[in-house]
Amino acid sequence: MEGVAMALSSSSSSSLLHPLILSRTRRPTNQYPFSIPTFPPPAVITNSAANLRRRSSKCHAVTTSHHPPAMDQNSDNDEAVLFGDPSIEAGRSEERVAVADYDWTEEWYPLYFARDVPDDAPLGLTVFDKQVVVYRDGEGQFRCYEDRCPHRLAKLSEGQITDGKLECLYHGWQFEGGEGKCVKIPQLPAGSTIPKSACVRSYEIRDSQGILWVWMSSRTPPNAKKLPWFESVAKPRYQEVSTIHELPYDHSILLENLMDPAHIPISHDGTDTSTSRKEAQPLLFEVTERSDRGFAGYWGREAEGLTSFLRFQAPCVLSNVREYTDANGEKHYATGLFLCRPAGQGKSMVLVQFGTTKGFKLAKWIPKWFIHNLSCKIFEQDMGFLSSQNEVLMKEKVPTKKLYINLRSSDTWVLEYRKWMDKVGHGMPYHLGHSTISLPLVPAVVEQAPAGFLARASASPPAKGGIMEMHAPNLTSRYFRHVVHCKECLGAFRTFNAARNVLSGAAVALVALAILASQRQWKAFLLVSAGLCLAGVHFTSTVIATKTTNFIRDHKR
């Protein structure tokens, strides 16, 4: 892994490992204070039974280090160590929470990397509980519609592209253009015209810096000022490595995890040479901006000072940028972008991009699918406890301040994010804030995989679950979380799978010829060749396993 880390970062830490493993950045001079207006508080959902289950007695922290205990809830130092003790907070009256004017549909949501959208098949995606379908038309333009045929509500993402038009595979209705106009109904009687009501609902979609964004409102025209733009990405000589993952937990938990640098040395211990549990230590944070659109500030290790600049931007964009000067005095930027789209209850999709203006010296020699294996491993290291966290939060049905113990030394961004959710959560389908929550009103949808030869034949990647597929749809599987969404990894999977089949056949044929050969030297040559083919089968099978097998923690030291 050391070679990968060196290829991806010019600093001592590998930026691929986590958004927050980045080095020192220079503070910008254009910082502006924000005033937060005060509004009446939103309704707060409480659970008396859950409150009764809260701790009624104090607990004492135990430490084996030479330092004094970091947390003693009976001490007078709680104010300096904790943001708030849940055992105390649970008994207090609810705080007044300032709220902001917010509508979740009047936002741009990251859908996909433009280069990963299939050329010959529609792509079904979800924003909160709204299902959309994306495809390229005959002119190469991206179109986005509601993923529902107006005829009988079949999923258009299970359809196909015919002459640049999106065709529903149920009855063959075809749609095109930015307005989702229906242009063909095979069952229409001769001489009849297609009714205007046969159109499909369309969404505004834009390609910005290689990322597809969708505007979810049908009432309000797209607001170009809200479309994210990343200055460091636009710098000359910027080079990047990108990856995409579906994850089995809520987008708010995903964002919370990405804002949490304290877990990196522990959860990702030994992932490469830049992470070790011995590096776990207090952290410093300084919030410099707060607004209804998010927050920003600096953070760093206590021993090194404030070294990186992090920004959260509504609705689901997190960026971590460092500015540094090389040995020649030239200024460079290293960027980690994390675009965390809500993909339904208990599901999310993250678009990850790491880049630098200095360039990756060895990146062109390292296959992208190999680098993506490392990113898959990192997400899998966190997946178990993030999924369980999602389960607990939905079960308890109380704000996070009644459950979390937030440390000043590591949880500043987590607290800022949950308090931001307090301000805008009333404008979301559901939210889990620091002091407020609103639970989902729409039950979770259990998606059914497409089936049948026609569905599989017409559905190029990233369609999932067609008949004869190798793996059943499962968001905990590396294959369905990442490979089906990534052209590099899917291409590698298919190439190595084909090579394995060829080598297996060749090995069998060579062994058969060796049996039939009469001369000893030919037998030896054929058997050695068969052995080499079997070695190739083993190698290709190992590579395939990296695309289909999750990282499993053995808990051994």
PDB file of C-alpha atoms in Angstrom, residues 200 375 536:
ATOM      1  CA  VAL A 200     -42.862  12.016 -18.335  1.00  0.00           C
ATOM      2  CA  SER A 375     -11.151   2.873  -1.210  1.00  0.00           C
ATOM      3  CA  GLY A 536      -2.829 -17.617 -14.474  1.00  0.00           C
TER       4      GLY A 536
END
